[in-house]
Amino acid sequence: MTISTANWTTLYTNINIATMTAASNGYGEIMDAALAISAGKIAWLGKASDLPNFDKNTVDVVDGKNQWLTPGLIDCHTHIIYGGNRANEFELRLQGASYEEIANNGGGIVSTVNATRQASEETLFKSALKRLTAMQKQGLTTVEIKSGYGLNVETEVKMLNVATQLSKHLPITVKRTFLGAHALPTEFKNDADGYIDLVVNEMLPQICKQQLADSVDVFCEGIGFNLAQTERVFKAAQQYKLPIKVHAEQLSDLGASELAAQYQALSSEHLEFLSAHGVKAMAQADMTAVLLPGAFYFLRETKLPPIAKLREHNVAMAIATDANPGSSPIHSIQLMLNMACTLFRLTPVEALAGVTCHAAKALGISHYTGMLKVGYDADLAFWDINQPAELCYQFGVNPLTTLIKQGKRVI
Ligand code: DI6
Ligand code: FE
């Protein structure tokens, strides 16, 4: 087969590649490699010694200086659009109050809801842009952002508008998730079913009409919504043909992952209390388990997600920051790589897969990003490291040197 090199625009040489094409395959390493880009896509990659002939007058050849190249990183679970912050609750928790106690006393998510309702779209945009810019510097080329601090039509729409604006402002793919069923707003106290009516009959139709969401999520939990309410939101999402995600088994085991499996959900997220049945259901539905070591750490959780069972059943594990003002005010995907290994005992290969190919799977976008393959988006991160495990092993010196989004240099 002759390879057409006529449309190549850039060729990176003198690099080592972690393709992350399948976690079972290790990093998918190619040493002494090269990678060519054409029209924002990966046009060729392989051993430098196998490079086909190309026209040196038209291709920009870049010396990769023996650096490592990975897919651009993906943070597949964040809540970075919100008003105010919750440093005061952090102090309360240090004095002994639990996350659930604070939530039950009108603090927690609901206090962020008040601040988010009051904030203008511009204020929300500016604060989220600051966070996202910092996150991008860690190597992100794709991020998922959830709504869920509005809890009324107007503010949920406002948050998703901000998410849309962020994607226009920064060269980063933003996947927007509608999380109307995140918490019960005070005006619906003792009427969670009535609030779910609003979510499915007003919010979701409005949001779909304006094309503001790429998926739908529910916080199924004692302090969130029960299984029946969760199922109503899933049914509505299905009607609108939006993929489903779920916050499940974070503080207790309600069986939300099994329910989500029945609806062919993309992913179930948090999962510290996930049962063996839940793992099996997720495996059968080919769902991704999104693990959030930042929330585990910040809430000082002691129950680990069932990593061994997830492995045994070949459930893809993604890793994300859960960046939010209450349970994970952490915006570093690099720190998550470290914590996935230190706290959850993932291997560095699994952790890196968790922020690349498996994170893409959790977002339903693994057919064009999250791996280095011919035809995939040229979303590339270059690292000044000697081996991929360094990305998990050390923390605090940012080894990112160059970030490419769809073929264009961003950092
Ligand atoms: N689980 C979480 O960890 C975040 N949301 C959720 O459903 C916490 C959100 C917050 O406390 O503001
Ligand atoms: Fe979350």
CSV table of C-alpha atoms and ligand atoms in Angstrom, one decimal:
chain,number,residue,atom,x,y,z
A,1,MET,CA,0.0,0.0,0.0
A,2,THR,CA,1.4,3.4,-0.8
A,3,ILE,CA,0.7,6.1,1.8
A,4,SER,CA,-0.3,9.5,0.6
A,5,THR,CA,2.0,12.1,2.2
A,6,ALA,CA,0.9,14.9,-0.1
A,7,ASN,CA,-1.4,16.5,2.4
A,8,TRP,CA,0.9,16.3,5.4
A,9,THR,CA,1.3,19.7,7.1
A,10,THR,CA,3.4,18.9,10.2
A,11,LEU,CA,5.7,16.0,11.0
A,12,TYR,CA,7.0,15.4,14.6
A,13,THR,CA,10.2,13.4,14.6
A,14,ASN,CA,12.4,12.2,17.4
A,15,ILE,CA,9.6,11.3,19.8
A,16,ASN,CA,8.4,8.3,21.8
A,17,ILE,CA,4.6,7.7,21.6
A,18,ALA,CA,2.2,6.3,24.1
A,19,THR,CA,-0.7,5.6,21.7
A,20,MET,CA,-3.1,4.4,24.5
A,21,THR,CA,-5.0,2.4,21.9
A,22,ALA,CA,-5.9,-0.3,24.4
A,23,ALA,CA,-5.0,-0.4,28.1
A,24,SER,CA,-4.6,-4.2,28.0
A,25,ASN,CA,-1.8,-3.4,25.5
A,26,GLY,CA,0.2,-1.3,28.0
A,27,TYR,CA,0.8,2.3,26.9
A,28,GLY,CA,1.0,1.2,23.3
A,29,GLU,CA,4.5,2.4,23.1
A,30,ILE,CA,6.4,3.3,19.9
A,31,MET,CA,9.9,4.3,20.6
A,32,ASP,CA,12.0,6.4,18.1
A,33,ALA,CA,8.8,7.3,16.5
A,34,ALA,CA,7.3,10.0,14.2
A,35,LEU,CA,3.8,11.4,13.8
A,36,ALA,CA,2.3,13.3,10.8
A,37,ILE,CA,-0.7,15.6,10.8
A,38,SER,CA,-3.0,16.5,8.0
A,39,ALA,CA,-6.0,18.7,8.2
A,40,GLY,CA,-6.0,18.6,12.0
A,41,LYS,CA,-6.0,14.7,12.0
A,42,ILE,CA,-3.3,12.2,12.6
A,43,ALA,CA,-2.2,11.1,9.1
A,44,TRP,CA,0.5,8.7,10.0
A,45,LEU,CA,2.4,7.4,13.0
A,46,GLY,CA,5.0,4.7,13.5
A,47,LYS,CA,8.7,4.0,13.8
A,48,ALA,CA,10.8,6.8,12.3
A,49,SER,CA,12.6,4.0,10.4
A,50,ASP,CA,9.4,3.2,8.6
A,51,LEU,CA,8.6,6.8,7.6
A,52,PRO,CA,7.5,7.0,4.0
A,53,ASN,CA,9.0,9.6,1.6
A,54,PHE,CA,7.5,13.0,1.9
A,55,ASP,CA,8.1,16.5,0.4
A,56,LYS,CA,10.4,18.3,2.8
A,57,ASN,CA,9.4,21.6,1.1
A,58,THR,CA,5.8,21.5,2.1
A,59,VAL,CA,5.9,19.7,5.5
A,60,ASP,CA,6.9,21.5,8.7
A,61,VAL,CA,9.3,19.0,10.4
A,62,VAL,CA,9.5,19.5,14.1
A,63,ASP,CA,12.2,17.9,16.3
A,64,GLY,CA,10.4,16.4,19.3
A,65,LYS,CA,13.7,16.3,21.2
A,66,ASN,CA,13.1,12.7,22.4
A,67,GLN,CA,10.0,13.8,24.4
A,68,TRP,CA,7.0,11.5,25.1
A,69,LEU,CA,3.8,12.1,23.2
A,70,THR,CA,0.4,11.0,24.6
A,71,PRO,CA,-3.1,11.8,23.5
A,72,GLY,CA,-4.3,15.2,24.9
A,73,LEU,CA,-5.8,14.5,28.3
A,74,ILE,CA,-9.6,14.3,28.9
A,75,ASP,CA,-11.3,15.3,32.2
A,76,CYS,CA,-14.6,13.6,31.8
A,77,HIS,CA,-16.4,14.7,35.0
A,78,THR,CA,-16.3,18.3,36.2
A,79,HIS,CA,-18.6,21.0,37.7
A,80,ILE,CA,-16.5,24.1,37.1
A,81,ILE,CA,-19.2,26.6,36.4
A,82,TYR,CA,-20.5,28.0,39.7
A,83,GLY,CA,-20.8,31.1,41.8
A,84,GLY,CA,-18.9,31.7,45.1
A,85,ASN,CA,-17.0,29.0,46.8
A,86,ARG,CA,-17.4,26.9,50.0
A,87,ALA,CA,-14.2,27.6,52.0
A,88,ASN,CA,-16.4,28.3,55.0
A,89,GLU,CA,-17.8,24.7,54.9
A,90,PHE,CA,-14.3,23.4,54.6
A,91,GLU,CA,-13.6,25.1,57.9
A,92,LEU,CA,-16.8,23.6,59.4
A,93,ARG,CA,-15.9,20.1,58.2
A,94,LEU,CA,-12.5,20.5,59.9
A,95,GLN,CA,-14.4,21.2,63.1
A,96,GLY,CA,-16.2,17.9,62.7
A,97,ALA,CA,-19.3,18.5,60.6
A,98,SER,CA,-19.9,15.8,57.9
A,99,TYR,CA,-20.6,16.6,54.2
A,100,GLU,CA,-24.2,15.2,54.6
A,101,GLU,CA,-24.8,17.2,57.8
A,102,ILE,CA,-23.8,20.4,56.1
A,103,ALA,CA,-26.0,19.5,53.1
A,104,ASN,CA,-29.0,18.8,55.4
A,105,ASN,CA,-28.5,22.2,57.1
A,106,GLY,CA,-29.0,24.2,53.9
A,107,GLY,CA,-25.3,24.3,53.1
A,108,GLY,CA,-23.6,22.2,50.5
A,109,ILE,CA,-24.9,22.2,47.0
A,110,VAL,CA,-27.8,24.4,47.8
A,111,SER,CA,-25.5,27.3,49.0
A,112,THR,CA,-23.7,27.1,45.7
A,113,VAL,CA,-27.0,27.2,43.9
A,114,ASN,CA,-27.9,30.5,45.6
A,115,ALA,CA,-24.6,32.0,44.6
A,116,THR,CA,-24.9,30.7,41.0
A,117,ARG,CA,-28.5,32.0,40.6
A,118,GLN,CA,-27.3,35.4,41.7
A,119,ALA,CA,-24.2,35.5,39.5
A,120,SER,CA,-24.4,37.1,36.0
A,121,GLU,CA,-23.5,35.0,32.9
A,122,GLU,CA,-20.4,37.1,32.5
A,123,THR,CA,-19.3,36.5,36.1
A,124,LEU,CA,-19.8,32.8,35.8
A,125,PHE,CA,-18.0,32.8,32.5
A,126,LYS,CA,-15.0,34.7,33.9
A,127,SER,CA,-14.5,32.4,36.9
A,128,ALA,CA,-15.0,29.2,34.9
A,129,LEU,CA,-12.6,30.5,32.2
A,130,LYS,CA,-9.9,31.0,34.9
A,131,ARG,CA,-10.4,27.4,36.1
A,132,LEU,CA,-10.5,25.9,32.6
A,133,THR,CA,-7.4,27.8,31.6
A,134,ALA,CA,-5.5,26.4,34.6
A,135,MET,CA,-6.8,22.9,33.8
A,136,GLN,CA,-5.8,23.1,30.2
A,137,LYS,CA,-2.2,23.8,31.2
A,138,GLN,CA,-2.2,20.4,32.7
A,139,GLY,CA,-2.6,18.9,29.3
A,140,LEU,CA,-6.3,18.9,28.7
A,141,THR,CA,-7.7,18.9,25.2
A,142,THR,CA,-11.2,17.8,26.2
A,143,VAL,CA,-13.4,18.5,29.2
A,144,GLU,CA,-16.9,17.6,30.3
A,145,ILE,CA,-18.8,20.3,32.3
A,146,LYS,CA,-22.0,19.6,34.1
A,147,SER,CA,-24.8,22.1,35.0
A,148,GLY,CA,-26.6,21.5,38.2
A,149,TYR,CA,-26.1,24.6,40.3
A,150,GLY,CA,-29.1,26.4,38.8
A,151,LEU,CA,-32.0,24.0,39.6
A,152,ASN,CA,-34.4,26.3,37.8
A,153,VAL,CA,-34.9,26.7,34.0
A,154,GLU,CA,-33.3,30.1,33.8
A,155,THR,CA,-30.1,29.2,35.7
A,156,GLU,CA,-29.6,25.8,34.2
A,157,VAL,CA,-29.8,27.4,30.8
A,158,LYS,CA,-27.4,30.1,31.9
A,159,MET,CA,-24.8,27.5,33.1
A,160,LEU,CA,-25.0,25.6,29.8
A,161,ASN,CA,-24.7,28.8,27.8
A,162,VAL,CA,-21.5,29.5,29.7
A,163,ALA,CA,-20.2,26.0,28.9
A,164,THR,CA,-21.0,26.7,25.2
A,165,GLN,CA,-19.2,30.0,25.4
A,166,LEU,CA,-16.1,28.4,27.0
A,167,SER,CA,-15.8,26.0,24.1
A,168,LYS,CA,-15.9,29.0,21.7
A,169,HIS,CA,-13.3,30.9,23.7
A,170,LEU,CA,-10.7,28.2,24.4
A,171,PRO,CA,-9.3,25.6,21.9
A,172,ILE,CA,-10.7,22.8,24.0
A,173,THR,CA,-13.6,20.4,23.3
A,174,VAL,CA,-16.3,21.0,25.9
A,175,LYS,CA,-18.9,18.3,26.4
A,176,ARG,CA,-21.9,19.7,28.2
A,177,THR,CA,-24.0,17.6,30.6
A,178,PHE,CA,-27.4,18.6,31.9
A,179,LEU,CA,-27.5,17.7,35.6
A,180,GLY,CA,-30.8,19.4,36.6
A,181,ALA,CA,-31.4,16.5,39.0
A,182,HIS,CA,-28.3,17.4,41.2
A,183,ALA,CA,-30.0,18.5,44.4
A,184,LEU,CA,-33.4,19.6,45.6
A,185,PRO,CA,-33.9,23.4,45.5
A,186,THR,CA,-35.4,24.9,48.7
A,187,GLU,CA,-38.6,26.0,46.8
A,188,PHE,CA,-39.3,22.2,46.3
A,189,LYS,CA,-38.6,21.1,49.9
A,190,ASN,CA,-40.5,17.8,50.5
A,191,ASP,CA,-41.6,17.7,46.9
A,192,ALA,CA,-38.8,15.9,45.0
A,193,ASP,CA,-41.3,14.4,42.6
A,194,GLY,CA,-42.6,17.9,41.8
A,195,TYR,CA,-39.0,19.0,41.1
A,196,ILE,CA,-38.5,16.1,38.8
A,197,ASP,CA,-41.6,17.2,36.9
A,198,LEU,CA,-39.9,20.5,36.3
A,199,VAL,CA,-36.7,18.8,35.2
A,200,VAL,CA,-38.4,16.5,32.6
A,201,ASN,CA,-41.3,18.7,31.5
A,202,GLU,CA,-39.6,22.1,31.3
A,203,MET,CA,-35.8,22.1,31.7
A,204,LEU,CA,-35.0,19.3,29.4
A,205,PRO,CA,-37.3,20.4,26.6
A,206,GLN,CA,-35.9,23.9,26.8
A,207,ILE,CA,-32.3,22.7,26.8
A,208,CYS,CA,-32.8,20.4,23.9
A,209,LYS,CA,-34.6,23.0,21.9
A,210,GLN,CA,-31.6,25.3,22.3
A,211,GLN,CA,-29.2,22.4,21.8
A,212,LEU,CA,-27.3,23.1,25.0
A,213,ALA,CA,-26.5,19.6,26.2
A,214,ASP,CA,-24.6,16.6,25.0
A,215,SER,CA,-25.8,14.2,27.8
A,216,VAL,CA,-27.9,14.0,30.9
A,217,ASP,CA,-26.8,13.1,34.4
A,218,VAL,CA,-28.6,12.5,37.8
A,219,PHE,CA,-27.3,12.5,41.4
A,220,CYS,CA,-28.9,9.3,42.6
A,221,GLU,CA,-28.3,9.3,46.4
A,222,GLY,CA,-29.9,9.6,49.8
A,223,ILE,CA,-29.1,13.4,49.7
A,224,GLY,CA,-30.0,13.4,45.9
A,225,PHE,CA,-32.8,11.6,44.1
A,226,ASN,CA,-34.1,8.1,44.5
A,227,LEU,CA,-34.2,5.3,41.9
A,228,ALA,CA,-37.8,6.1,40.7
A,229,GLN,CA,-37.0,9.8,40.3
A,230,THR,CA,-33.7,8.9,38.6
A,231,GLU,CA,-35.5,6.6,36.2
A,232,ARG,CA,-37.9,9.3,35.2
A,233,VAL,CA,-35.0,11.5,34.1
A,234,PHE,CA,-33.4,8.6,32.2
A,235,LYS,CA,-36.7,8.0,30.4
A,236,ALA,CA,-36.9,11.6,29.4
A,237,ALA,CA,-33.3,11.7,28.3
A,238,GLN,CA,-34.0,8.6,26.1
A,239,GLN,CA,-36.9,10.4,24.5
A,240,TYR,CA,-34.6,13.2,23.5
A,241,LYS,CA,-32.0,10.7,22.4
A,242,LEU,CA,-29.4,12.1,24.8
A,243,PRO,CA,-26.8,9.8,26.3
A,244,ILE,CA,-27.1,9.1,30.0
A,245,LYS,CA,-24.6,9.3,32.8
A,246,VAL,CA,-25.2,8.9,36.6
A,247,HIS,CA,-23.6,9.9,39.9
A,248,ALA,CA,-24.0,6.6,41.7
A,249,GLU,CA,-23.0,4.7,44.8
A,250,GLN,CA,-21.0,7.7,46.1
A,251,LEU,CA,-22.2,7.6,49.7
A,252,SER,CA,-24.4,4.5,49.7
A,253,ASP,CA,-25.5,1.7,47.4
A,254,LEU,CA,-28.9,2.4,45.9
A,255,GLY,CA,-28.4,0.3,42.8
A,256,ALA,CA,-28.3,3.3,40.5
A,257,SER,CA,-25.6,1.7,38.3
A,258,GLU,CA,-27.8,-1.3,37.6
A,259,LEU,CA,-30.6,1.0,36.7
A,260,ALA,CA,-28.3,3.0,34.4
A,261,ALA,CA,-27.2,-0.3,32.8
A,262,GLN,CA,-30.8,-1.0,31.8
A,263,TYR,CA,-30.8,2.4,30.0
A,264,GLN,CA,-27.5,1.7,28.2
A,265,ALA,CA,-25.9,4.6,30.0
A,266,LEU,CA,-22.4,5.7,29.0
A,267,SER,CA,-21.0,5.7,32.5
A,268,SER,CA,-21.6,5.5,36.2
A,269,GLU,CA,-19.5,7.8,38.3
A,270,HIS,CA,-18.0,7.8,41.9
A,271,LEU,CA,-18.9,4.2,42.8
A,272,GLU,CA,-17.2,3.8,46.2
A,273,PHE,CA,-20.3,1.7,47.3
A,274,LEU,CA,-20.8,-0.2,44.1
A,275,SER,CA,-21.8,-3.8,44.6
A,276,ALA,CA,-20.7,-6.9,42.7
A,277,HIS,CA,-24.1,-7.0,41.0
A,278,GLY,CA,-23.5,-3.4,39.9
A,279,VAL,CA,-20.1,-4.2,38.5
A,280,LYS,CA,-21.6,-7.1,36.5
A,281,ALA,CA,-24.5,-5.0,35.2
A,282,MET,CA,-22.0,-2.3,34.1
A,283,ALA,CA,-19.8,-4.9,32.3
A,284,GLN,CA,-22.8,-6.3,30.4
A,285,ALA,CA,-23.9,-2.8,29.3
A,286,ASP,CA,-20.3,-1.9,28.3
A,287,MET,CA,-20.5,1.1,30.6
A,288,THR,CA,-17.4,3.0,31.8
A,289,ALA,CA,-16.7,3.4,35.6
A,290,VAL,CA,-15.6,7.0,36.2
A,291,LEU,CA,-13.5,7.1,39.4
A,292,LEU,CA,-13.0,10.3,41.2
A,293,PRO,CA,-10.1,10.2,43.6
A,294,GLY,CA,-10.2,13.9,44.3
A,295,ALA,CA,-13.7,13.6,46.0
A,296,PHE,CA,-12.5,10.5,47.8
A,297,TYR,CA,-9.5,12.3,49.2
A,298,PHE,CA,-11.3,15.6,50.0
A,299,LEU,CA,-14.2,14.0,51.8
A,300,ARG,CA,-11.7,11.7,53.5
A,301,GLU,CA,-13.7,8.7,52.3
A,302,THR,CA,-12.3,5.4,53.5
A,303,LYS,CA,-14.3,2.9,51.4
A,304,LEU,CA,-12.5,2.2,48.1
A,305,PRO,CA,-14.4,1.6,44.9
A,306,PRO,CA,-14.3,-2.1,43.9
A,307,ILE,CA,-11.3,-1.8,41.7
A,308,ALA,CA,-10.4,-5.5,41.7
A,309,LYS,CA,-14.0,-6.5,40.6
A,310,LEU,CA,-14.1,-3.8,37.9
A,311,ARG,CA,-10.8,-5.2,36.6
A,312,GLU,CA,-12.0,-8.8,36.8
A,313,HIS,CA,-15.0,-7.9,34.7
A,314,ASN,CA,-13.0,-5.7,32.2
A,315,VAL,CA,-15.0,-2.6,33.0
A,316,ALA,CA,-13.2,0.4,31.5
A,317,MET,CA,-12.1,2.8,34.3
A,318,ALA,CA,-11.9,6.5,33.7
A,319,ILE,CA,-10.3,9.0,36.1
A,320,ALA,CA,-11.5,12.6,36.5
A,321,THR,CA,-11.2,15.6,38.8
A,322,ASP,CA,-14.9,16.1,39.7
A,323,ALA,CA,-13.8,19.7,40.1
A,324,ASN,CA,-16.5,21.4,42.1
A,325,PRO,CA,-16.7,23.8,45.1
A,326,GLY,CA,-18.0,21.2,47.6
A,327,SER,CA,-16.4,17.8,47.4
A,328,SER,CA,-13.4,18.3,45.1
A,329,PRO,CA,-12.1,21.8,44.8
A,330,ILE,CA,-9.3,20.4,42.7
A,331,HIS,CA,-8.5,21.2,39.1
A,332,SER,CA,-5.5,19.2,38.4
A,333,ILE,CA,-5.8,16.1,36.2
A,334,GLN,CA,-2.1,15.4,36.9
A,335,LEU,CA,-2.9,15.2,40.6
A,336,MET,CA,-5.7,12.7,39.7
A,337,LEU,CA,-3.1,10.5,37.9
A,338,ASN,CA,-1.1,10.4,41.0
A,339,MET,CA,-4.0,9.8,43.4
A,340,ALA,CA,-5.5,7.1,41.1
A,341,CYS,CA,-2.3,5.2,41.8
A,342,THR,CA,-1.6,6.1,45.4
A,343,LEU,CA,-5.2,6.0,46.7
A,344,PHE,CA,-6.9,3.6,44.4
A,345,ARG,CA,-3.8,1.5,43.5
A,346,LEU,CA,-4.4,1.7,39.8
A,347,THR,CA,-1.3,1.0,37.7
A,348,PRO,CA,0.2,3.9,35.8
A,349,VAL,CA,-1.1,2.3,32.6
A,350,GLU,CA,-4.6,2.1,34.0
A,351,ALA,CA,-4.4,5.7,35.3
A,352,LEU,CA,-3.2,7.1,32.0
A,353,ALA,CA,-5.9,5.1,30.1
A,354,GLY,CA,-8.3,6.7,32.6
A,355,VAL,CA,-7.6,10.2,31.4
A,356,THR,CA,-7.3,9.3,27.7
A,357,CYS,CA,-9.0,6.3,25.9
A,358,HIS,CA,-11.4,5.4,28.8
A,359,ALA,CA,-12.3,9.1,29.5
A,360,ALA,CA,-13.2,9.4,25.8
A,361,LYS,CA,-15.3,6.2,26.1
A,362,ALA,CA,-17.1,7.7,29.1
A,363,LEU,CA,-18.1,10.7,26.9
A,364,GLY,CA,-19.0,8.6,23.9
A,365,ILE,CA,-16.2,10.2,21.8
A,366,SER,CA,-13.7,7.4,21.6
A,367,HIS,CA,-14.2,7.2,17.8
A,368,TYR,CA,-12.2,10.4,17.3
A,369,THR,CA,-10.1,11.3,20.4
A,370,GLY,CA,-8.4,9.8,23.4
A,371,MET,CA,-6.0,7.6,21.4
A,372,LEU,CA,-3.3,8.2,18.9
A,373,LYS,CA,-4.5,6.5,15.7
A,374,VAL,CA,-4.6,7.4,12.1
A,375,GLY,CA,-7.7,9.4,11.3
A,376,TYR,CA,-8.2,10.6,14.9
A,377,ASP,CA,-8.1,14.2,15.9
A,378,ALA,CA,-4.5,15.5,16.4
A,379,ASP,CA,-5.1,16.2,20.1
A,380,LEU,CA,-1.5,15.8,21.4
A,381,ALA,CA,0.4,16.4,24.6
A,382,PHE,CA,4.2,16.5,24.6
A,383,TRP,CA,5.9,15.7,27.9
A,384,ASP,CA,9.5,16.2,29.1
A,385,ILE,CA,9.8,12.8,30.8
A,386,ASN,CA,11.8,9.6,30.3
A,387,GLN,CA,9.0,7.2,30.8
A,388,PRO,CA,5.2,7.4,30.9
A,389,ALA,CA,5.0,6.3,34.6
A,390,GLU,CA,6.5,9.7,35.5
A,391,LEU,CA,3.2,11.3,34.8
A,392,CYS,CA,1.7,9.4,37.7
A,393,TYR,CA,4.7,9.1,40.0
A,394,GLN,CA,5.7,12.7,40.5
A,395,PHE,CA,3.5,15.7,41.1
A,396,GLY,CA,4.1,19.5,41.3
A,397,VAL,CA,6.5,20.0,38.4
A,398,ASN,CA,4.4,20.3,35.2
A,399,PRO,CA,6.2,18.3,32.5
A,400,LEU,CA,3.9,19.5,29.7
A,401,THR,CA,5.9,21.3,27.1
A,402,THR,CA,3.5,21.5,24.1
A,403,LEU,CA,-0.2,21.0,23.6
A,404,ILE,CA,-1.8,20.5,20.2
A,405,LYS,CA,-5.6,20.7,19.6
A,406,GLN,CA,-6.8,19.4,16.3
A,407,GLY,CA,-3.4,20.0,14.8
A,408,LYS,CA,-3.0,23.5,16.1
A,409,ARG,CA,-0.5,24.5,18.8
A,410,VAL,CA,-2.2,25.7,21.9
A,411,ILE,CA,0.6,25.7,24.4
B,1,DI6,N1,-21.4,14.5,43.9
B,1,DI6,C1,-20.3,15.3,44.1
B,1,DI6,O1,-19.3,14.9,44.5
B,1,DI6,C2,-20.6,16.7,43.7
B,1,DI6,N2,-21.9,16.5,43.1
B,1,DI6,C3,-22.3,15.3,43.3
B,1,DI6,O2,-23.4,15.0,42.9
B,1,DI6,C4,-20.6,17.6,44.8
B,1,DI6,C5,-21.2,18.9,44.5
B,1,DI6,C6,-21.1,19.9,45.6
B,1,DI6,O3,-20.9,19.6,46.8
B,1,DI6,O4,-21.2,21.1,45.2
B,2,FE,FE,-19.7,15.1,40.4
